C-alpha positions as semicolon CSV with decimal commas, in nm:
position;residue;x (nm);y (nm);z (nm)
1;M;-1,885;2,580;1,707
2;S;-2,201;2,401;1,758
3;S;-2,250;2,240;2,098
4;D;-2,507;1,991;1,967
5;H;-2,354;1,641;1,965
6;S;-2,680;1,446;1,914
7;P;-2,667;1,157;1,665
8;K;-2,730;1,342;1,339
9;I;-2,586;1,295;0,994
10;A;-2,423;1,582;0,801
11;A;-2,547;1,630;0,446
12;S;-2,700;1,885;0,220
13;N;-2,886;1,719;-0,068
14;G;-3,235;1,859;-0,012
15;K;-3,388;1,520;0,104
16;D;-3,431;1,625;0,465
17;N;-3,815;1,618;0,458
18;E;-3,822;1,284;0,282
19;K;-3,579;1,137;0,546
20;A;-3,785;1,276;0,832
21;A;-4,095;1,116;0,687
22;L;-3,909;0,783;0,689
23;G;-3,809;0,827;1,047
24;E;-3,440;0,865;0,969
25;P;-3,209;1,109;1,162
26;D;-3,230;1,482;1,069
27;V;-2,957;1,629;0,859
28;V;-2,750;1,897;1,017
29;L;-2,409;2,057;0,995
30;D;-2,186;2,071;1,294
31;G;-1,866;2,239;1,401
32;Y;-1,644;1,937;1,394
33;S;-1,710;1,846;1,032
34;V;-1,487;1,966;0,749
35;A;-1,631;2,173;0,456
36;E;-2,000;2,090;0,438
37;G;-1,976;1,837;0,729
38;A;-2,031;1,538;0,493
39;D;-1,911;1,196;0,563
40;I;-1,822;1,044;0,224
41;L;-2,072;0,759;0,222
42;A;-2,335;0,919;0,447
43;L;-2,574;0,980;0,164
44;Q;-2,567;0,614;0,042
45;D;-2,829;0,509;0,295
46;V;-2,703;0,163;0,339
47;D;-2,753;0,158;0,709
48;P;-2,891;0,469;0,885
49;A;-2,779;0,355;1,224
50;L;-2,420;0,307;1,092
51;N;-2,432;0,642;0,918
52;A;-2,543;0,825;1,238
53;K;-2,286;0,652;1,460
54;M;-2,013;0,707;1,201
55;H;-2,085;1,080;1,209
56;L;-2,047;1,080;1,583
57;V;-1,722;0,887;1,569
58;N;-1,582;1,120;1,307
59;N;-1,680;1,417;1,528
60;A;-1,496;1,265;1,828
61;I;-1,186;1,201;1,607
62;D;-1,191;1,559;1,483
63;E;-1,263;1,693;1,833
64;I;-0,951;1,515;1,973
65;G;-0,746;1,618;1,663
66;W;-0,384;1,536;1,571
67;T;-0,176;1,405;1,859
68;N;0,158;1,234;1,921
69;Y;-0,018;0,911;1,884
70;H;-0,079;0,994;1,515
71;W;0,293;1,069;1,471
72;K;0,368;0,724;1,611
73;L;0,115;0,566;1,376
74;F;0,274;0,755;1,080
75;V;0,619;0,610;1,152
76;L;0,519;0,260;1,248
77;N;0,261;0,227;0,972
78;G;0,520;0,362;0,737
79;F;0,741;0,059;0,835
80;G;0,486;-0,162;0,656
81;Y;0,518;0,038;0,340
82;A;0,901;0,021;0,365
83;V;0,901;-0,353;0,424
84;D;0,660;-0,417;0,132
85;S;0,885;-0,233;-0,118
86;L;1,191;-0,384;0,041
87;L;1,061;-0,739;0,000
88;L;0,952;-0,682;-0,361
89;L;1,301;-0,566;-0,451
90;L;1,494;-0,830;-0,251
91;Q;1,402;-1,114;-0,478
92;S;1,523;-0,926;-0,782
93;I;1,831;-0,800;-0,613
94;I;1,956;-1,150;-0,507
95;S;1,822;-1,354;-0,793
96;T;2,130;-1,316;-1,011
97;Q;2,384;-1,404;-0,745
98;A;2,170;-1,683;-0,600
99;G;2,131;-1,818;-0,960
100;Y;2,513;-1,840;-0,997
101;E;2,509;-2,070;-0,699
102;F;2,207;-2,280;-0,766
103;T;2,172;-2,293;-1,150
104;P;1,787;-2,245;-1,152
105;S;1,582;-2,420;-1,412
106;Y;1,335;-2,132;-1,412
107;A;1,506;-1,790;-1,368
108;R;1,191;-1,592;-1,280
109;A;1,080;-1,833;-1,007
110;L;1,161;-1,585;-0,731
111;T;0,955;-1,301;-0,891
112;I;0,653;-1,526;-0,928
113;A;0,705;-1,665;-0,574
114;V;0,702;-1,322;-0,406
115;Y;0,397;-1,209;-0,611
116;V;0,201;-1,527;-0,537
117;G;0,282;-1,496;-0,161
118;M;0,173;-1,124;-0,161
119;L;-0,136;-1,217;-0,358
120;F;-0,260;-1,469;-0,099
121;G;-0,127;-1,249;0,184
122;A;-0,333;-0,955;0,058
123;L;-0,650;-1,156;0,042
124;F;-0,594;-1,339;0,370
125;W;-0,493;-1,040;0,584
126;G;-0,750;-0,819;0,416
127;I;-1,041;-1,047;0,482
128;S;-0,925;-1,133;0,830
129;G;-0,879;-0,764;0,906
130;D;-1,247;-0,717;0,865
131;I;-1,349;-1,036;1,045
132;I;-1,120;-1,061;1,346
133;G;-0,986;-0,704;1,353
134;R;-0,703;-0,482;1,239
135;R;-0,485;-0,511;1,549
136;F;-0,391;-0,886;1,507
137;A;-0,292;-0,851;1,139
138;F;-0,103;-0,522;1,210
139;N;0,107;-0,688;1,481
140;V;0,168;-1,029;1,338
141;S;0,231;-0,976;0,962
142;L;0,577;-0,809;1,007
143;F;0,699;-1,092;1,235
144;I;0,618;-1,346;0,969
145;C;0,813;-1,126;0,715
146;S;1,123;-1,105;0,936
147;F;1,132;-1,476;1,012
148;F;1,114;-1,594;0,660
149;T;1,352;-1,329;0,528
150;I;1,621;-1,454;0,765
151;V;1,538;-1,819;0,696
152;A;1,551;-1,747;0,309
153;G;1,915;-1,636;0,355
154;A;2,004;-1,993;0,466
155;S;1,827;-2,162;0,162
156;P;2,008;-2,476;0,047
157;N;1,878;-2,466;-0,304
158;W;1,668;-2,268;-0,556
159;V;1,343;-2,439;-0,481
160;A;1,371;-2,382;-0,103
161;L;1,461;-2,015;-0,168
162;A;1,157;-1,967;-0,384
163;V;0,930;-2,130;-0,116
164;F;1,071;-1,905;0,160
165;I;1,037;-1,602;-0,062
166;A;0,669;-1,688;-0,113
167;F;0,619;-1,718;0,266
168;L;0,783;-1,378;0,339
169;G;0,561;-1,235;0,058
170;F;0,255;-1,378;0,236
171;G;0,349;-1,199;0,559
172;G;0,423;-0,877;0,373
173;G;0,102;-0,898;0,161
174;G;-0,099;-0,769;0,453
175;N;0,121;-0,465;0,539
176;L;-0,006;-0,212;0,282
177;I;-0,368;-0,303;0,361
178;M;-0,339;-0,281;0,736
179;D;-0,118;0,027;0,735
180;T;-0,353;0,242;0,545
181;T;-0,670;0,087;0,699
182;V;-0,549;0,150;1,056
183;F;-0,415;0,499;0,985
184;I;-0,722;0,629;0,812
185;E;-0,950;0,506;1,092
186;Y;-0,767;0,731;1,341
187;L;-0,705;1,032;1,128
188;P;-0,885;1,365;1,187
189;S;-1,059;1,479;0,872
190;N;-0,833;1,776;0,819
191;K;-0,533;1,543;0,821
192;Q;-0,655;1,271;0,585
193;W;-0,420;1,395;0,310
194;V;-0,131;1,270;0,540
195;L;-0,223;0,927;0,429
196;T;-0,065;1,001;0,094
197;W;0,270;1,078;0,269
198;L;0,282;0,714;0,396
199;A;0,390;0,616;0,043
200;A;0,716;0,813;0,099
201;W;0,810;0,518;0,317
202;W;0,778;0,303;0,006
203;G;1,060;0,498;-0,155
204;L;1,262;0,473;0,168
205;G;1,227;0,096;0,170
206;Q;1,347;0,077;-0,181
207;A;1,637;0,301;-0,105
208;I;1,726;0,089;0,197
209;A;1,718;-0,219;-0,031
210;G;1,952;-0,049;-0,270
211;F;2,202;0,058;0,002
212;I;2,206;-0,292;0,156
213;A;2,268;-0,442;-0,195
214;W;2,535;-0,175;-0,263
215;G;2,711;-0,276;0,054
216;F;2,700;-0,654;0,015
217;L;2,682;-0,731;-0,356
218;S;2,964;-0,499;-0,466
219;P;3,266;-0,655;-0,288
220;L;3,425;-0,934;-0,492
221;K;3,518;-1,123;-0,168
222;W;3,150;-1,202;-0,107
223;N;3,030;-1,266;-0,459
224;C;3,113;-1,517;-0,730
225;P;3,184;-1,386;-1,084
226;N;2,949;-1,500;-1,354
227;P;3,015;-1,879;-1,399
228;F;2,824;-1,903;-1,733
229;D;2,960;-1,829;-2,084
230;D;2,766;-1,633;-2,352
231;N;2,579;-1,948;-2,448
232;G;2,454;-2,012;-2,098
233;V;2,698;-2,297;-2,033
234;R;2,847;-2,324;-1,685
235;T;3,223;-2,293;-1,699
236;S;3,301;-2,277;-1,324
237;V;3,159;-2,363;-0,991
238;C;3,010;-2,104;-0,753
239;Y;3,055;-2,222;-0,394
240;K;2,841;-2,103;-0,101
241;H;3,146;-1,973;0,099
242;S;3,254;-1,745;-0,184
243;N;2,903;-1,629;-0,262
244;M;2,772;-1,499;0,073
245;G;2,681;-1,154;-0,045
246;W;2,312;-1,230;-0,124
247;R;2,267;-1,425;0,198
248;Y;2,404;-1,131;0,390
249;V;2,141;-0,907;0,210
250;M;1,867;-1,139;0,337
251;Y;2,006;-1,165;0,691
252;T;2,043;-0,794;0,724
253;S;1,701;-0,721;0,575
254;G;1,537;-0,979;0,804
255;C;1,688;-0,834;1,111
256;L;1,585;-0,482;1,010
257;V;1,221;-0,599;0,968
258;L;1,249;-0,781;1,304
259;V;1,340;-0,454;1,471
260;M;1,042;-0,282;1,308
261;S;0,823;-0,573;1,430
262;V;0,928;-0,528;1,788
263;A;0,884;-0,153;1,765
264;R;0,532;-0,186;1,646
265;I;0,421;-0,376;1,963
266;T;0,645;-0,192;2,216
267;V;0,625;0,177;2,103
268;I;0,261;0,209;2,011
269;R;0,073;-0,084;2,165
270;L;-0,200;-0,038;1,913
271;K;-0,564;-0,072;2,034
272;E;-0,833;-0,187;1,802
273;T;-0,949;0,093;1,572
274;P;-1,259;0,289;1,666
275;K;-1,441;0,226;1,330
276;Y;-1,385;-0,147;1,360
277;L;-1,525;-0,139;1,720
278;L;-1,824;0,050;1,582
279;G;-1,900;-0,219;1,328
280;E;-1,858;-0,483;1,604
281;G;-2,112;-0,308;1,825
282;K;-1,858;-0,253;2,096
283;D;-1,973;0,105;2,159
284;Q;-1,877;0,115;2,525
285;R;-1,520;0,011;2,455
286;L;-1,505;0,263;2,175
287;V;-1,620;0,543;2,404
288;E;-1,376;0,446;2,667
289;D;-1,080;0,443;2,431
290;F;-1,172;0,791;2,302
291;H;-1,190;0,930;2,644
292;K;-0,854;0,770;2,752
293;M;-0,691;0,927;2,442
294;A;-0,839;1,265;2,508
295;K;-0,726;1,255;2,869
296;K;-0,381;1,142;2,779
297;Y;-0,328;1,424;2,530
298;N;-0,530;1,687;2,722
299;R;-0,801;1,712;2,441
300;P;-1,174;1,757;2,471
301;C;-1,400;1,461;2,399
302;S;-1,778;1,478;2,431
303;I;-1,895;1,153;2,274
304;T;-2,114;0,938;2,503
305;L;-2,260;0,586;2,504
306;E;-2,601;0,737;2,517
307;Q;-2,554;0,924;2,195
308;L;-2,441;0,611;2,022
309;D;-2,731;0,404;2,167
310;A;-2,981;0,651;2,048
311;C;-2,870;0,592;1,687
312;G;-3,004;0,234;1,683
313;V;-2,849;-0,099;1,610
314;I;-2,603;-0,160;1,324
315;N;-2,696;-0,456;1,126
316;S;-2,490;-0,431;0,810
317;A;-2,129;-0,487;0,929
318;H;-2,116;-0,855;1,041
319;A;-2,299;-1,186;1,041
320;K;-2,400;-1,366;1,367
321;N;-2,108;-1,611;1,317
322;A;-1,784;-1,443;1,235
323;F;-1,627;-1,755;1,085
324;S;-1,900;-1,843;0,837
325;V;-1,966;-1,804;0,466
326;S;-2,236;-1,543;0,552
327;E;-1,967;-1,317;0,720
328;L;-1,752;-1,338;0,409
329;T;-2,048;-1,268;0,191
330;I;-2,148;-0,956;0,389
331;H;-1,802;-0,805;0,347
332;F;-1,800;-0,854;-0,031
333;R;-2,169;-0,750;-0,072
334;G;-2,098;-0,443;0,140
335;L;-1,844;-0,327;-0,124
336;F;-2,139;-0,314;-0,371
337;A;-2,413;-0,217;-0,144
338;T;-2,534;0,067;-0,374
339;R;-2,472;0,132;-0,742
340;T;-2,239;0,424;-0,657
341;I;-2,036;0,226;-0,398
342;G;-2,019;-0,071;-0,635
343;F;-1,899;0,149;-0,919
344;S;-1,641;0,308;-0,700
345;T;-1,513;-0,030;-0,587
346;A;-1,493;-0,167;-0,937
347;L;-1,299;0,138;-1,062
348;I;-1,053;0,111;-0,765
349;W;-0,990;-0,252;-0,838
350;L;-0,937;-0,171;-1,207
351;S;-0,690;0,106;-1,120
352;W;-0,479;-0,135;-0,921
353;T;-0,495;-0,387;-1,197
354;L;-0,379;-0,131;-1,458
355;I;-0,085;-0,001;-1,259
356;G;0,011;-0,357;-1,160
357;L;0,048;-0,447;-1,525
358;A;0,190;-0,124;-1,673
359;Y;0,483;-0,055;-1,438
360;P;0,650;-0,402;-1,432
361;L;0,571;-0,477;-1,798
362;F;0,746;-0,162;-1,913
363;Y;1,057;-0,251;-1,728
364;V;1,040;-0,612;-1,847
365;F;1,061;-0,503;-2,209
366;L;1,260;-0,189;-2,177
367;S;1,626;-0,315;-2,167
368;S;1,588;-0,540;-2,475
369;Y;1,393;-0,264;-2,659
370;L;1,668;-0,006;-2,586
371;A;1,942;-0,244;-2,686
372;S;1,771;-0,319;-3,023
373;R;1,760;0,062;-3,079
374;G;2,127;0,116;-3,019
375;A;2,143;0,223;-2,660
376;D;2,477;0,186;-2,507
377;F;2,500;0,197;-2,124
378;G;2,861;0,087;-2,115
379;N;3,012;-0,176;-1,882
380;L;2,920;-0,049;-1,540
381;S;3,106;-0,178;-1,243
382;T;2,896;-0,359;-0,971
383;Y;2,961;-0,060;-0,751
384;D;2,819;0,196;-1,000
385;T;2,523;-0,036;-1,073
386;W;2,407;-0,047;-0,716
387;R;2,487;0,322;-0,653
388;N;2,261;0,414;-0,948
389;Y;1,998;0,176;-0,812
390;A;2,001;0,351;-0,479
391;L;1,977;0,699;-0,642
392;V;1,672;0,601;-0,843
393;N;1,493;0,462;-0,541
394;I;1,570;0,772;-0,329
395;S;1,402;0,982;-0,606
396;G;1,080;0,803;-0,533
397;I;1,053;0,945;-0,178
398;P;0,957;1,307;-0,252
399;G;0,674;1,201;-0,498
400;P;0,413;1,116;-0,233
401;M;0,501;1,430;-0,037
402;L;0,423;1,648;-0,346
403;A;0,111;1,438;-0,395
404;G;-0,003;1,512;-0,038
405;W;0,021;1,885;-0,103
406;M;-0,151;1,851;-0,444
407;C;-0,450;1,637;-0,321
408;N;-0,515;1,892;-0,045
409;L;-0,583;2,162;-0,305
410;K;-0,948;2,216;-0,381
411;I;-0,884;2,259;-0,747
412;L;-0,721;1,920;-0,783
413;G;-0,830;1,698;-0,496
414;R;-0,739;1,328;-0,499
415;K;-0,884;1,246;-0,836
416;Y;-0,697;1,508;-1,050
417;T;-0,373;1,456;-0,858
418;M;-0,387;1,094;-0,982
419;V;-0,467;1,222;-1,330
420;I;-0,162;1,441;-1,329
421;G;0,065;1,172;-1,184
422;A;-0,046;0,917;-1,442
423;L;-0,016;1,153;-1,750
424;V;0,328;1,295;-1,648
425;T;0,461;0,951;-1,584
426;M;0,344;0,840;-1,920
427;A;0,523;1,130;-2,082
428;F;0,850;1,036;-1,915
429;F;0,800;0,672;-2,014
430;F;0,775;0,770;-2,377
431;A;1,073;1,007;-2,350
432;Y;1,268;0,723;-2,186
433;T;1,257;0,523;-2,511
434;A;1,489;0,778;-2,668
435;I;1,776;0,749;-2,421
436;R;2,107;0,625;-2,546
437;N;2,368;0,647;-2,265
438;Q;2,398;0,580;-1,892
439;A;2,359;0,943;-1,772
440;Q;2,028;0,973;-1,948
441;N;1,929;0,636;-1,812
442;V;1,982;0,739;-1,457
443;G;1,825;1,077;-1,501
444;F;1,504;0,951;-1,662
445;S;1,473;0,663;-1,416
446;C;1,491;0,909;-1,121
447;A;1,221;1,131;-1,288
448;I;0,989;0,831;-1,348
449;A;1,031;0,714;-0,989
450;F;0,939;1,053;-0,871
451;C;0,638;1,104;-1,095
452;L;0,501;0,752;-1,068
453;N;0,484;0,788;-0,693
454;I;0,260;1,090;-0,723
455;Y;-0,003;0,858;-0,879
456;Y;0,082;0,556;-0,672
457;G;0,096;0,740;-0,341
458;T;-0,250;0,908;-0,403
459;L;-0,409;0,576;-0,514
460;Y;-0,278;0,404;-0,194
461;A;-0,453;0,687;0,009
462;Y;-0,768;0,716;-0,197
463;T;-0,854;0,345;-0,183
464;P;-0,912;0,315;0,199
465;E;-1,064;0,668;0,211
466;V;-1,358;0,586;0,002
467;L;-1,422;0,213;0,095
468;P;-1,689;0,146;0,369
469;S;-1,526;0,106;0,707
470;A;-1,683;-0,233;0,794
471;H;-1,550;-0,379;0,461
472;R;-1,245;-0,154;0,412
473;A;-0,973;-0,419;0,469
474;T;-1,148;-0,668;0,234
475;G;-1,183;-0,413;-0,047
476;N;-0,827;-0,292;0,010
477;G;-0,698;-0,656;0,005
478;V;-0,866;-0,742;-0,320
479;A;-0,728;-0,417;-0,481
480;V;-0,374;-0,504;-0,380
481;A;-0,422;-0,870;-0,487
482;C;-0,531;-0,741;-0,836
483;N;-0,200;-0,561;-0,844
484;R;-0,007;-0,878;-0,752
485;V;-0,186;-1,093;-1,015
486;M;-0,065;-0,850;-1,285
487;G;0,294;-0,880;-1,139
488;I;0,274;-1,259;-1,199
489;I;0,149;-1,213;-1,549
490;S;0,436;-0,967;-1,633
491;A;0,694;-1,221;-1,510
492;V;0,536;-1,492;-1,735
493;V;0,512;-1,259;-2,029
494;A;0,875;-1,163;-1,994
495;T;0,973;-1,534;-2,023
496;Y;0,799;-1,613;-2,341
497;A;0,736;-1,285;-2,528
498;N;0,956;-1,103;-2,785
499;T;1,112;-0,828;-2,569
500;S;1,251;-0,627;-2,861
501;T;0,927;-0,519;-3,017
502;S;0,795;-0,167;-2,960
503;V;0,433;-0,279;-2,916
504;P;0,455;-0,317;-2,530
505;I;0,581;0,038;-2,504
506;Y;0,259;0,182;-2,656
507;V;0,048;-0,065;-2,463
508;C;0,198;0,062;-2,138
509;A;0,132;0,431;-2,249
510;A;-0,219;0,344;-2,318
511;L;-0,256;0,185;-1,976
512;Y;-0,148;0,507;-1,812
513;I;-0,400;0,699;-2,019
514;A;-0,665;0,452;-1,900
515;M;-0,551;0,516;-1,535
516;A;-0,605;0,886;-1,587
517;A;-0,952;0,825;-1,735
518;V;-1,047;0,591;-1,449
519;A;-0,937;0,851;-1,194
520;I;-1,165;1,107;-1,352
521;A;-1,450;0,864;-1,347
522;F;-1,427;0,793;-0,968
523;P;-1,770;0,882;-0,819
524;F;-1,626;1,010;-0,484
525;E;-1,390;1,297;-0,418
526;P;-1,258;1,273;-0,067
527;Y;-1,140;1,637;-0,055
528;G;-1,337;1,824;0,211
529;K;-1,513;1,512;0,330
530;R;-1,459;1,256;0,603
531;S;-1,391;0,887;0,558
532;S;-1,684;0,683;0,641
């Protein structure tokens, strides 16, 4: 292992002499770097001082290695994934029973409300994460979720319920962004694949939502029967006191999220991430935090303030005034700083847009399409319906775990893991159109949940891995926002389109093929490299 910890960038592209002539740092390999010692964006030459300092910071993270602190981050960041999936499902879980009570004028209002909330939340928390830091958004967003989830359970009417659903979506909109951003900025390079495993918490959140629904929406004593006839005319009244099941779902979920919120600030007491401090120019605090961590976990740490000072001054991460148009402009321009980085950013946003449309659109049209082709699922009891729902969601948990193993294979890496996940999911979607009974329905739904999370889990991990650290939360936020926009569009399409035609089935299949093609076209492969 090399003992040279001077500010040098790892690379191997044969441009060393040219760089030396320009007065840039020499290019070397060192013992703390993985593979060829390359930081993913080191060769983009956006800011030589930032590249040199980033290399030293990555060396320090690798030198300290995996600790119990990372285990805590894995669990507490996983809460954000679980909450995000829980919140997305809650509105669909409660909409039918709440509709019995409130007689909504627009049945899909809750779906649109949660996606609108998450859209603005993704943008707000993403941009603020780059401007004021990761720590604030990480600690606050879950509290907002828990508060409005509980309040939504006490809604007096449909409009109020939709408004509260939008606010809980706003709080939840920042979770996925901050969870992946915070985690990647602490991870040793040989453990970056663990970021994919975070998505297993997504499936766990869905499963928890299913079990809560199973417990509260099955008993007849807490739920009104359908008060509408086949023509949609109300034939009976559904009173609040006889329809408390959906409210109990919201109260229970809100309390669960509150416990997670408290755990985040009491168990881990998150410090600001080292790569954010680097962009802020707070080198001394960064070095102090590293040495405190190393001392706590009895690990070596050789980074010094003098090494960082020798790299020069970073001038590409922030404007002079944090709360200005210039600051906002810097973060968006930084995502397109070079042709390669800009191409990567555009493809990431396109991927999130495609999956955001394909997945909900398929399920929007599926039930009507299958019914028009003679599928007979029988008259399931409420108990069996929610049991099956929980089984399907549990099946999504192992998908990201398999993806974590696949993306750490040199032959596949992140890109081809996504290709396989997208194409296999597409195959199961096509096969799903042939099902004709309930057993087939449950089986194929479980298979799709498993395979889709191979793609989704890897995309969640790949996005923050390849984005520039100073602008990571902004780029991540826009990516997730693109996904939410498509969720809104799918809800509107479902309201006005013909849901028995086969055209959307083939459109969705084409979208999955497009996702695979985009994954192949990604210019960066993070396998064997370190997040910049």
